[in-house]
Tab-separated table of C-alpha atoms in Angstrom:
chain	number	residue	atom	x	y	z
A	1	UNK	CA	10.696	71.081	-21.037
A	2	UNK	CA	13.405	68.744	-19.756
A	3	UNK	CA	11.590	68.381	-16.426
A	4	UNK	CA	8.305	67.577	-18.214
A	5	UNK	CA	10.069	64.981	-20.403
A	6	UNK	CA	11.640	63.334	-17.346
A	7	UNK	CA	8.224	63.291	-15.633
A	8	UNK	CA	6.586	61.598	-18.656
A	9	UNK	CA	9.374	59.003	-18.889
A	10	UNK	CA	9.157	58.290	-15.142
A	11	UNK	CA	5.379	57.836	-15.313
A	12	UNK	CA	5.769	55.499	-18.281
A	13	UNK	CA	8.363	53.423	-16.411
A	14	UNK	CA	6.148	53.203	-13.318
A	15	UNK	CA	3.150	52.183	-15.422
A	16	UNK	CA	5.256	49.554	-17.178
A	17	UNK	CA	6.427	48.125	-13.862
A	18	UNK	CA	2.853	47.993	-12.520
A	19	UNK	CA	1.498	46.299	-15.668
A	20	UNK	CA	4.417	43.900	-15.726
A	21	UNK	CA	3.877	43.066	-12.066
A	22	UNK	CA	0.195	42.349	-12.677
A	23	UNK	CA	1.133	40.120	-15.622
A	24	UNK	CA	3.678	38.199	-13.541
A	25	UNK	CA	1.188	37.811	-10.692
A	26	UNK	CA	-1.478	36.500	-13.022
A	27	UNK	CA	1.029	34.145	-14.637
A	28	UNK	CA	2.081	32.765	-11.257
A	29	UNK	CA	-1.522	32.448	-10.075
A	30	UNK	CA	-2.398	30.576	-13.232
A	31	UNK	CA	0.568	28.220	-13.039
A	32	UNK	CA	-0.719	24.924	-14.376
A	33	UNK	CA	-3.810	26.556	-15.860
A	34	UNK	CA	-2.433	27.361	-19.330
A	35	UNK	CA	-4.835	25.653	-21.724
A	36	UNK	CA	-2.241	25.023	-24.421
A	37	UNK	CA	-1.809	21.272	-24.942
A	38	UNK	CA	-4.471	20.648	-22.273
A	39	UNK	CA	-8.146	19.891	-22.142
A	40	UNK	CA	-10.012	22.694	-20.355
A	41	UNK	CA	-13.492	22.544	-18.870
A	42	UNK	CA	-15.333	25.595	-17.575
A	43	UNK	CA	-17.548	25.913	-14.529
A	44	UNK	CA	-20.965	25.001	-16.054
A	45	UNK	CA	-20.424	21.407	-14.864
A	46	UNK	CA	-20.580	22.610	-11.233
A	47	UNK	CA	-24.204	21.599	-10.667
A	48	UNK	CA	-23.775	19.262	-7.697
A	49	UNK	CA	-25.742	19.545	-4.484
A	50	UNK	CA	-23.925	19.682	-1.151
A	51	UNK	CA	-26.065	16.852	0.239
A	52	UNK	CA	-24.348	13.442	0.251
A	53	UNK	CA	-27.351	11.328	-0.745
A	54	UNK	CA	-28.447	9.888	-4.058
A	55	UNK	CA	-31.504	12.159	-4.053
A	56	UNK	CA	-29.436	15.245	-3.221
A	57	UNK	CA	-27.206	15.156	-6.304
A	58	UNK	CA	-28.115	16.203	-9.811
A	59	UNK	CA	-27.793	13.546	-12.512
A	60	UNK	CA	-24.598	12.829	-14.374
A	61	UNK	CA	-26.139	13.692	-17.771
A	62	UNK	CA	-27.682	16.894	-16.442
A	63	UNK	CA	-24.265	18.032	-15.241
A	64	UNK	CA	-22.294	17.077	-18.333
A	65	UNK	CA	-24.841	18.439	-20.817
A	66	UNK	CA	-24.417	21.888	-19.240
A	67	UNK	CA	-21.180	22.022	-21.263
A	68	UNK	CA	-22.051	22.945	-24.861
A	69	UNK	CA	-19.099	20.823	-26.108
A	70	UNK	CA	-20.470	17.631	-24.548
A	71	UNK	CA	-21.788	14.938	-26.907
A	72	UNK	CA	-23.096	11.591	-25.708
A	73	UNK	CA	-21.878	9.850	-28.877
A	74	UNK	CA	-18.314	10.030	-27.572
A	75	UNK	CA	-19.155	7.477	-24.885
A	76	UNK	CA	-20.591	4.408	-26.655
A	77	UNK	CA	-21.275	0.971	-25.196
A	78	UNK	CA	-18.260	-1.382	-25.543
A	79	UNK	CA	-19.287	-4.707	-24.040
A	80	UNK	CA	-15.815	-6.108	-23.303
A	81	UNK	CA	-14.182	-2.875	-22.065
A	82	UNK	CA	-14.238	-2.966	-18.275
A	83	UNK	CA	-12.244	0.205	-17.646
A	84	UNK	CA	-13.211	3.244	-15.546
A	85	UNK	CA	-12.130	6.450	-17.287
A	86	UNK	CA	-12.280	9.907	-15.715
A	87	UNK	CA	-13.697	12.404	-18.243
A	88	UNK	CA	-14.315	15.368	-15.916
A	89	UNK	CA	-13.878	16.509	-12.325
A	90	UNK	CA	-15.744	19.131	-10.291
A	91	UNK	CA	-15.753	20.633	-6.803
A	92	UNK	CA	-19.023	21.504	-5.086
A	93	UNK	CA	-19.686	24.275	-2.567
A	94	UNK	CA	-19.306	21.841	0.350
A	95	UNK	CA	-15.705	21.148	-0.767
A	96	UNK	CA	-16.445	17.649	-2.062
A	97	UNK	CA	-14.542	16.381	-5.094
A	98	UNK	CA	-16.736	14.861	-7.820
A	99	UNK	CA	-15.560	12.495	-10.549
A	100	UNK	CA	-17.392	11.959	-13.844
A	101	UNK	CA	-16.536	8.545	-15.281
A	102	UNK	CA	-16.975	6.735	-18.593
A	103	UNK	CA	-17.527	3.009	-17.973
A	104	UNK	CA	-17.776	1.451	-21.465
A	105	UNK	CA	-19.519	-1.793	-20.430
A	106	UNK	CA	-22.058	0.107	-18.327
A	107	UNK	CA	-25.126	-1.332	-20.061
A	108	UNK	CA	-24.077	-4.979	-20.447
A	109	UNK	CA	-21.740	-5.343	-17.433
A	110	UNK	CA	-22.083	-2.392	-15.048
A	111	UNK	CA	-19.097	-2.012	-12.714
A	112	UNK	CA	-18.782	0.250	-9.700
A	113	UNK	CA	-15.587	1.726	-8.261
A	114	UNK	CA	-14.848	1.215	-4.556
A	115	UNK	CA	-11.855	3.552	-4.088
A	116	UNK	CA	-9.797	6.053	-6.059
A	117	UNK	CA	-6.039	6.612	-5.586
A	118	UNK	CA	-5.271	10.353	-5.549
A	119	UNK	CA	-2.519	12.734	-4.459
A	120	UNK	CA	-3.469	16.384	-3.916
A	121	UNK	CA	0.205	17.383	-4.062
A	122	UNK	CA	2.681	16.896	-6.890
A	123	UNK	CA	6.392	16.238	-7.500
A	124	UNK	CA	8.480	15.586	-4.352
A	125	UNK	CA	5.514	16.319	-2.065
A	126	UNK	CA	3.177	13.870	-3.759
A	127	UNK	CA	1.569	11.340	-1.413
A	128	UNK	CA	-1.128	9.043	-2.730
A	129	UNK	CA	-4.047	7.784	-0.710
A	130	UNK	CA	-6.992	5.496	-1.415
A	131	UNK	CA	-10.284	7.325	-0.828
A	132	UNK	CA	-13.602	5.511	-0.831
A	133	UNK	CA	-16.054	6.724	-3.479
A	134	UNK	CA	-19.851	6.721	-3.611
A	135	UNK	CA	-21.751	6.342	-6.876
A	136	UNK	CA	-24.452	9.032	-6.826
A	137	UNK	CA	-25.702	8.905	-10.432
A	138	UNK	CA	-25.469	6.604	-13.454
A	139	UNK	CA	-26.839	6.836	-16.980
A	140	UNK	CA	-25.779	4.109	-19.385
A	141	UNK	CA	-22.002	4.255	-19.707
A	142	UNK	CA	-21.607	7.419	-17.609
A	143	UNK	CA	-21.214	7.606	-13.842
A	144	UNK	CA	-20.886	10.321	-11.213
A	145	UNK	CA	-18.970	9.687	-7.973
A	146	UNK	CA	-18.339	11.710	-4.836
A	147	UNK	CA	-14.921	11.172	-3.193
A	148	UNK	CA	-15.333	10.545	0.526
A	149	UNK	CA	-12.949	11.868	3.219
A	150	UNK	CA	-11.264	14.238	0.758
A	151	UNK	CA	-11.802	17.948	1.473
A	152	UNK	CA	-11.064	20.403	-1.333
A	153	UNK	CA	-8.228	22.764	-0.425
A	154	UNK	CA	-8.679	26.546	-0.313
A	155	UNK	CA	-5.568	27.162	-2.459
A	156	UNK	CA	-5.903	29.170	-5.669
A	157	UNK	CA	-4.359	26.272	-7.608
A	158	UNK	CA	-5.314	22.718	-6.637
A	159	UNK	CA	-3.932	19.456	-8.000
A	160	UNK	CA	-5.480	16.011	-8.367
A	161	UNK	CA	-2.973	13.362	-9.444
A	162	UNK	CA	-5.280	10.395	-10.091
A	163	UNK	CA	-3.434	7.083	-10.443
A	164	UNK	CA	-6.227	4.495	-10.518
A	165	UNK	CA	-9.636	3.304	-9.415
A	166	UNK	CA	-10.255	0.033	-7.602
A	167	UNK	CA	-13.315	-2.174	-7.989
A	168	UNK	CA	-14.320	-5.569	-6.610
A	169	UNK	CA	-12.699	-8.592	-8.250
A	170	UNK	CA	-15.160	-10.318	-10.596
A	171	UNK	CA	-14.672	-14.023	-11.356
A	172	UNK	CA	-16.371	-13.663	-14.759
A	173	UNK	CA	-13.963	-11.068	-16.172
A	174	UNK	CA	-10.845	-10.990	-13.971
A	175	UNK	CA	-7.913	-13.387	-13.868
A	176	UNK	CA	-7.148	-15.219	-10.647
A	177	UNK	CA	-3.791	-16.155	-9.122
A	178	UNK	CA	-2.217	-19.592	-9.381
A	179	UNK	CA	-0.731	-19.644	-5.857
A	180	UNK	CA	-2.411	-19.408	-2.439
A	181	UNK	CA	-3.071	-15.656	-2.831
A	182	UNK	CA	-6.432	-14.048	-3.565
A	183	UNK	CA	-7.351	-10.652	-5.038
A	184	UNK	CA	-10.177	-8.720	-3.400
A	185	UNK	CA	-10.011	-5.592	-5.597
A	186	UNK	CA	-8.492	-4.984	-9.019
A	187	UNK	CA	-7.224	-1.665	-10.340
A	188	UNK	CA	-8.402	0.370	-13.320
A	189	UNK	CA	-5.533	2.615	-14.386
A	190	UNK	CA	-6.329	6.325	-14.823
A	191	UNK	CA	-2.943	8.149	-14.910
A	192	UNK	CA	-4.296	11.717	-15.090
A	193	UNK	CA	-3.197	15.019	-13.581
A	194	UNK	CA	-5.986	17.557	-13.165
A	195	UNK	CA	-5.521	21.188	-12.129
A	196	UNK	CA	-8.321	23.270	-10.632
A	197	UNK	CA	-7.848	27.071	-10.573
A	198	UNK	CA	-9.946	29.747	-8.921
A	199	UNK	CA	-9.418	33.237	-10.367
A	200	UNK	CA	-11.728	36.208	-9.928
A	201	UNK	CA	-14.420	33.881	-8.588
A	202	UNK	CA	-14.316	31.610	-11.652
A	203	UNK	CA	-13.127	27.998	-11.527
A	204	UNK	CA	-11.512	26.097	-14.397
A	205	UNK	CA	-10.495	22.442	-14.570
A	206	UNK	CA	-7.668	21.361	-16.822
A	207	UNK	CA	-6.367	17.928	-17.694
A	208	UNK	CA	-2.701	17.637	-18.602
A	209	UNK	CA	-2.540	16.368	-22.173
A	210	UNK	CA	0.162	13.792	-21.379
A	211	UNK	CA	-0.383	10.828	-19.055
A	212	UNK	CA	1.422	11.008	-15.737
A	213	UNK	CA	4.298	8.629	-15.056
A	214	UNK	CA	3.551	5.845	-12.590
A	215	UNK	CA	4.780	2.417	-11.497
A	216	UNK	CA	2.983	-0.849	-12.216
A	217	UNK	CA	3.385	-3.793	-9.818
A	218	UNK	CA	4.086	-7.236	-11.314
A	219	UNK	CA	4.696	-10.792	-10.001
A	220	UNK	CA	3.189	-9.984	-6.607
A	221	UNK	CA	2.996	-12.425	-3.705
A	222	UNK	CA	1.764	-11.751	-0.163
A	223	UNK	CA	2.783	-14.066	2.675
A	224	UNK	CA	4.441	-14.373	6.070
A	225	UNK	CA	7.269	-16.280	7.762
A	226	UNK	CA	6.857	-17.698	11.257
A	227	UNK	CA	9.803	-17.242	13.649
A	228	UNK	CA	9.758	-19.069	17.029
A	229	UNK	CA	10.403	-16.817	20.027
A	230	UNK	CA	11.450	-19.703	22.224
A	231	UNK	CA	9.922	-22.546	24.209
A	232	UNK	CA	7.386	-21.402	26.802
A	233	UNK	CA	5.789	-23.773	29.340
A	234	UNK	CA	2.320	-24.702	28.143
A	235	UNK	CA	2.903	-23.825	24.500
A	236	UNK	CA	4.977	-21.994	21.926
A	237	UNK	CA	5.166	-18.308	21.053
A	238	UNK	CA	6.203	-17.041	17.625
A	239	UNK	CA	6.391	-13.908	15.518
A	240	UNK	CA	4.779	-13.782	12.084
A	241	UNK	CA	6.801	-11.548	9.780
A	242	UNK	CA	4.502	-10.382	6.975
A	243	UNK	CA	5.980	-9.532	3.589
A	244	UNK	CA	5.121	-8.791	-0.012
A	245	UNK	CA	7.391	-9.818	-2.897
A	246	UNK	CA	6.990	-8.083	-6.262
A	247	UNK	CA	8.534	-6.693	-9.430
A	248	UNK	CA	7.840	-3.425	-11.272
A	249	UNK	CA	7.837	-2.202	-14.847
A	250	UNK	CA	10.797	0.134	-14.031
A	251	UNK	CA	14.511	-0.573	-13.813
A	252	UNK	CA	15.335	0.325	-10.213
A	253	UNK	CA	18.896	0.620	-8.933
A	254	UNK	CA	17.949	1.529	-5.369
A	255	UNK	CA	14.502	1.322	-3.800
A	256	UNK	CA	14.494	4.039	-1.119
A	257	UNK	CA	10.963	4.552	0.249
A	258	UNK	CA	7.467	3.148	0.021
A	259	UNK	CA	3.949	3.672	1.333
A	260	UNK	CA	1.541	0.758	1.541
A	261	UNK	CA	-1.736	-0.124	3.220
A	262	UNK	CA	-3.280	-3.346	4.475
A	263	UNK	CA	-6.024	-4.645	6.766
A	264	UNK	CA	-5.520	-6.651	9.979
A	265	UNK	CA	-7.907	-8.864	11.962
A	266	UNK	CA	-6.998	-10.530	15.252
A	267	UNK	CA	-8.272	-14.103	15.315
A	268	UNK	CA	-8.741	-17.041	17.693
A	269	UNK	CA	-9.008	-20.528	16.252
A	270	UNK	CA	-10.393	-23.323	18.419
A	271	UNK	CA	-9.129	-26.797	17.458
A	272	UNK	CA	-9.006	-25.544	13.839
A	273	UNK	CA	-12.791	-25.994	13.752
A	274	UNK	CA	-14.062	-22.497	14.522
A	275	UNK	CA	-12.334	-19.139	14.145
A	276	UNK	CA	-13.518	-15.908	15.768
A	277	UNK	CA	-12.367	-12.579	14.315
A	278	UNK	CA	-12.175	-9.097	15.801
A	279	UNK	CA	-13.214	-6.086	13.716
A	280	UNK	CA	-10.820	-5.336	10.823
A	281	UNK	CA	-8.392	-2.428	11.184
A	282	UNK	CA	-6.919	-0.532	8.213
A	283	UNK	CA	-3.240	0.330	8.528
A	284	UNK	CA	-0.810	2.443	6.491
A	285	UNK	CA	2.955	2.084	6.859
A	286	UNK	CA	5.964	4.015	5.612
A	287	UNK	CA	9.115	2.039	4.785
A	288	UNK	CA	12.643	3.098	3.961
A	289	UNK	CA	15.753	1.148	3.074
A	290	UNK	CA	17.637	1.883	6.313
A	291	UNK	CA	15.008	0.591	8.785
A	292	UNK	CA	15.300	-2.869	10.308
A	293	UNK	CA	13.103	-5.172	12.406
A	294	UNK	CA	13.755	-8.120	14.705
A	295	UNK	CA	11.977	-10.719	16.843
A	296	UNK	CA	11.984	-10.703	20.660
A	297	UNK	CA	13.394	-14.135	21.572
A	298	UNK	CA	11.537	-14.162	24.909
A	299	UNK	CA	11.402	-17.932	25.545
A	300	UNK	CA	13.885	-20.647	26.448
A	301	UNK	CA	16.328	-21.369	23.606
A	302	UNK	CA	14.874	-18.473	21.628
A	303	UNK	CA	16.700	-17.086	18.613
A	304	UNK	CA	16.671	-13.418	17.519
A	305	UNK	CA	15.878	-12.959	13.825
A	306	UNK	CA	16.657	-9.659	12.095
A	307	UNK	CA	15.899	-8.260	8.635
A	308	UNK	CA	15.730	-5.021	6.652
A	309	UNK	CA	12.355	-3.507	5.820
A	310	UNK	CA	13.251	-3.180	2.114
A	311	UNK	CA	15.272	-5.997	0.541
A	312	UNK	CA	16.232	-7.192	-2.885
A	313	UNK	CA	14.962	-10.677	-3.670
A	314	UNK	CA	18.555	-11.964	-3.666
A	315	UNK	CA	19.086	-10.676	-0.120
A	316	UNK	CA	15.783	-12.176	1.004
A	317	UNK	CA	16.611	-15.576	-0.455
A	318	UNK	CA	20.129	-15.525	0.965
A	319	UNK	CA	18.714	-15.391	4.489
A	320	UNK	CA	15.477	-17.347	4.067
A	321	UNK	CA	15.728	-19.752	1.118
A	322	UNK	CA	16.638	-22.815	3.187
A	323	UNK	CA	13.501	-22.324	5.294
A	324	UNK	CA	11.021	-21.507	2.491
A	325	UNK	CA	8.597	-24.073	1.169
A	326	UNK	CA	9.147	-25.232	-2.404
A	327	UNK	CA	5.815	-23.693	-3.408
A	328	UNK	CA	6.894	-20.288	-2.108
A	329	UNK	CA	10.245	-20.436	-3.894
A	330	UNK	CA	8.472	-21.221	-7.170
A	331	UNK	CA	6.090	-18.291	-6.730
A	332	UNK	CA	8.635	-15.577	-5.878
A	333	UNK	CA	11.407	-16.619	-8.272
A	334	UNK	CA	10.537	-13.822	-10.740
A	335	UNK	CA	10.189	-11.091	-8.099
A	336	UNK	CA	12.768	-8.313	-7.709
A	337	UNK	CA	11.983	-6.757	-4.315
A	338	UNK	CA	10.595	-7.665	-0.904
A	339	UNK	CA	8.898	-5.396	1.650
A	340	UNK	CA	8.927	-6.782	5.216
A	341	UNK	CA	6.182	-4.471	6.385
A	342	UNK	CA	4.527	-5.835	9.565
A	343	UNK	CA	4.966	-8.222	12.504
A	344	UNK	CA	2.312	-9.932	14.627
A	345	UNK	CA	2.233	-12.488	17.443
A	346	UNK	CA	1.287	-16.140	17.047
A	347	UNK	CA	0.433	-18.312	20.060
A	348	UNK	CA	-0.758	-21.871	20.476
A	349	UNK	CA	-1.811	-23.045	23.930
A	350	UNK	CA	-4.077	-25.375	25.889
A	351	UNK	CA	-7.202	-23.592	27.159
A	352	UNK	CA	-8.045	-23.717	30.855
A	353	UNK	CA	-11.230	-23.613	32.881
A	354	UNK	CA	-11.903	-23.456	36.606
A	355	UNK	CA	-11.475	-27.251	36.579
A	356	UNK	CA	-8.021	-27.036	34.989
A	357	UNK	CA	-6.590	-27.522	31.484
A	358	UNK	CA	-8.878	-28.882	28.780
A	359	UNK	CA	-7.024	-32.006	27.690
A	360	UNK	CA	-6.965	-32.597	23.945
A	361	UNK	CA	-7.982	-29.027	23.034
A	362	UNK	CA	-5.905	-26.122	21.825
A	363	UNK	CA	-6.312	-22.490	20.825
A	364	UNK	CA	-4.385	-20.553	18.192
A	365	UNK	CA	-4.167	-16.767	18.358
A	366	UNK	CA	-2.864	-14.882	15.327
A	367	UNK	CA	-3.377	-11.799	13.165
A	368	UNK	CA	-4.705	-12.132	9.636
A	369	UNK	CA	-3.263	-9.599	7.165
A	370	UNK	CA	-5.176	-8.900	3.942
A	371	UNK	CA	-5.767	-6.391	1.118
A	372	UNK	CA	-2.095	-5.464	0.809
A	373	UNK	CA	-1.484	-2.704	-1.745
A	374	UNK	CA	1.494	-0.451	-2.512
A	375	UNK	CA	0.675	3.270	-2.889
A	376	UNK	CA	3.986	5.013	-3.596
A	377	UNK	CA	7.604	4.224	-4.458
A	378	UNK	CA	10.654	6.473	-4.240
A	379	UNK	CA	13.615	5.007	-6.093
A	380	UNK	CA	16.827	5.838	-7.927
A	381	UNK	CA	17.600	4.866	-11.497
A	382	UNK	CA	20.828	5.922	-13.262
A	383	UNK	CA	21.405	8.672	-10.709
A	384	UNK	CA	17.884	10.149	-10.974
A	385	UNK	CA	15.433	9.927	-8.051
A	386	UNK	CA	11.739	9.346	-8.791
A	387	UNK	CA	8.721	9.710	-6.485
A	388	UNK	CA	5.806	8.016	-8.248
A	389	UNK	CA	2.325	6.720	-7.587
A	390	UNK	CA	1.752	2.985	-7.934
A	391	UNK	CA	-0.860	0.952	-9.789
A	392	UNK	CA	-1.482	-2.163	-7.717
A	393	UNK	CA	-4.316	-4.516	-6.757
A	394	UNK	CA	-5.447	-5.384	-3.222
A	395	UNK	CA	-4.127	-8.853	-2.520
A	396	UNK	CA	-4.113	-11.312	0.406
A	397	UNK	CA	-2.220	-14.449	1.351
A	398	UNK	CA	-3.576	-17.405	3.311
A	399	UNK	CA	-3.089	-18.222	7.016
A	400	UNK	CA	-0.255	-20.703	6.447
A	401	UNK	CA	3.388	-19.617	6.872
A	402	UNK	CA	5.631	-19.633	3.790
A	403	UNK	CA	8.484	-21.268	5.697
A	404	UNK	CA	8.884	-24.767	7.114
A	405	UNK	CA	7.741	-24.562	10.728
A	406	UNK	CA	8.344	-27.665	12.842
A	407	UNK	CA	6.414	-28.584	15.991
A	408	UNK	CA	6.435	-30.791	19.077
A	409	UNK	CA	9.746	-32.354	20.119
A	410	UNK	CA	11.276	-31.520	16.757
A	411	UNK	CA	10.434	-27.855	17.353
A	412	UNK	CA	11.909	-27.995	20.884
A	413	UNK	CA	15.223	-29.451	19.716
A	414	UNK	CA	15.311	-27.060	16.739
A	415	UNK	CA	15.120	-24.173	19.182
A	416	UNK	CA	17.961	-25.687	21.227
A	417	UNK	CA	20.068	-25.906	18.072
A	418	UNK	CA	19.254	-22.292	17.140
A	419	UNK	CA	20.275	-21.187	20.634
A	420	UNK	CA	23.570	-23.086	20.361
A	421	UNK	CA	24.282	-21.576	16.932
A	422	UNK	CA	23.615	-18.029	18.078
A	423	UNK	CA	25.460	-18.270	21.439
A	424	UNK	CA	28.155	-20.810	20.527
A	425	UNK	CA	30.883	-18.876	22.375
A	426	UNK	CA	28.873	-18.917	25.607
A	427	UNK	CA	27.981	-22.583	25.143
A	428	UNK	CA	31.669	-23.381	24.508
A	429	UNK	CA	32.785	-21.512	27.645
A	430	UNK	CA	30.175	-23.265	29.811
A	431	UNK	CA	31.159	-26.626	28.304
A	432	UNK	CA	34.864	-26.033	29.059
A	433	UNK	CA	34.048	-25.018	32.652
A	434	UNK	CA	31.838	-28.093	33.162
A	435	UNK	CA	34.487	-30.402	31.723
A	436	UNK	CA	37.126	-28.778	33.948
A	437	UNK	CA	34.926	-29.189	37.034
A	438	UNK	CA	34.179	-32.845	36.211
A	439	UNK	CA	37.877	-33.594	35.580
A	440	UNK	CA	38.830	-31.745	38.777
A	441	UNK	CA	36.368	-33.775	40.816
A	442	UNK	CA	37.629	-36.985	39.200
A	443	UNK	CA	41.265	-36.127	39.964
A	444	UNK	CA	40.485	-35.211	43.565
A	445	UNK	CA	38.579	-38.480	43.983
A	446	UNK	CA	41.520	-40.464	42.661
A	447	UNK	CA	44.022	-38.632	44.885
A	448	UNK	CA	42.051	-38.554	48.122
A	449	UNK	CA	39.862	-41.558	47.641
A	450	UNK	CA	36.195	-41.749	48.542
């Protein structure tokens, strides 16, 4: 009897371990899929075609009405509400991500998103990117988009941290900027974290009930400073140091890292009458607070300029304020931080032909930087480190430097003065040697005669 009892107890323990293991496995697999305090949507909304054409996708209403809880009355026309609100996501069999959007002014003022800012990882691994979107269906205030260049992962649990949409700036409803900057695209804040889970062949989509934390950019100004590389025969060469000054809605003790994107176009301007542009190139850069940059100083009397990639506004002004235009100082006075994110070459020269230089003509070569937007900030506040997505517009400066750049003879002598200031010890030594040589020659002449 004792052996039988021990056998029964052992079997019960083994069964308990197996059941417990299955429970733990299911709990881990469903991490983020608990529907408590979350909005959950089941798979009936997955009615999208795999073909990326307007004709190949089912309609937005057809998809949403497959959910028995869907009611159109929840999405009324609101004429002066120009937001873009995500109400549902889906993944199709071709691994495209689909976004279902409520656009309240859709009947009176229809607006279309251009990009969406998403991270498919969370917490410390989060990295946001702007993906272009294509509108494939619209019905009144409801829209259906496919996210381009984003491939759905094969993981059991998939995350979509959606910070914001962007849409084209509209002069009728959007504010402009008082300085020389322009806005090409404005943001529509979303601040949602969606979780997609695949379990036993079924897919669920869940929206976290609380809005995700993010950073909002304020007091933004995009510009560049022009630094002469030195005097070169036939013209001057310079470096344009591009920067963005801004504030945020967070108290930041230390700004550690950042991701941002922008667009560049190489340009040639002929006598300031005609400008030819190369094709635009999109760039993404990573910045941290220990990286530095400097100019080359390749010409005669050139001066080497150095700066940190991430600076406080006080540090920026300490090194640059005397050179900045009054208009620039007025614009950036409320900013807190400066990113010095990119450098490009500026040249002005006299064009030549087979017959020689073209007298009275000149060419300027430079790089235009536009659509600057900040994607991510990592910062420390009161000892806690945050890695957050950023809500920011796409903003451009003009083609005029924000510092006082002199030219002609004034520029030449300014470069001489900069050279003297930087290499004063060498200049002093050469001056002493020259004076000694001149005095020596004078003394020898007096002693020995002519």
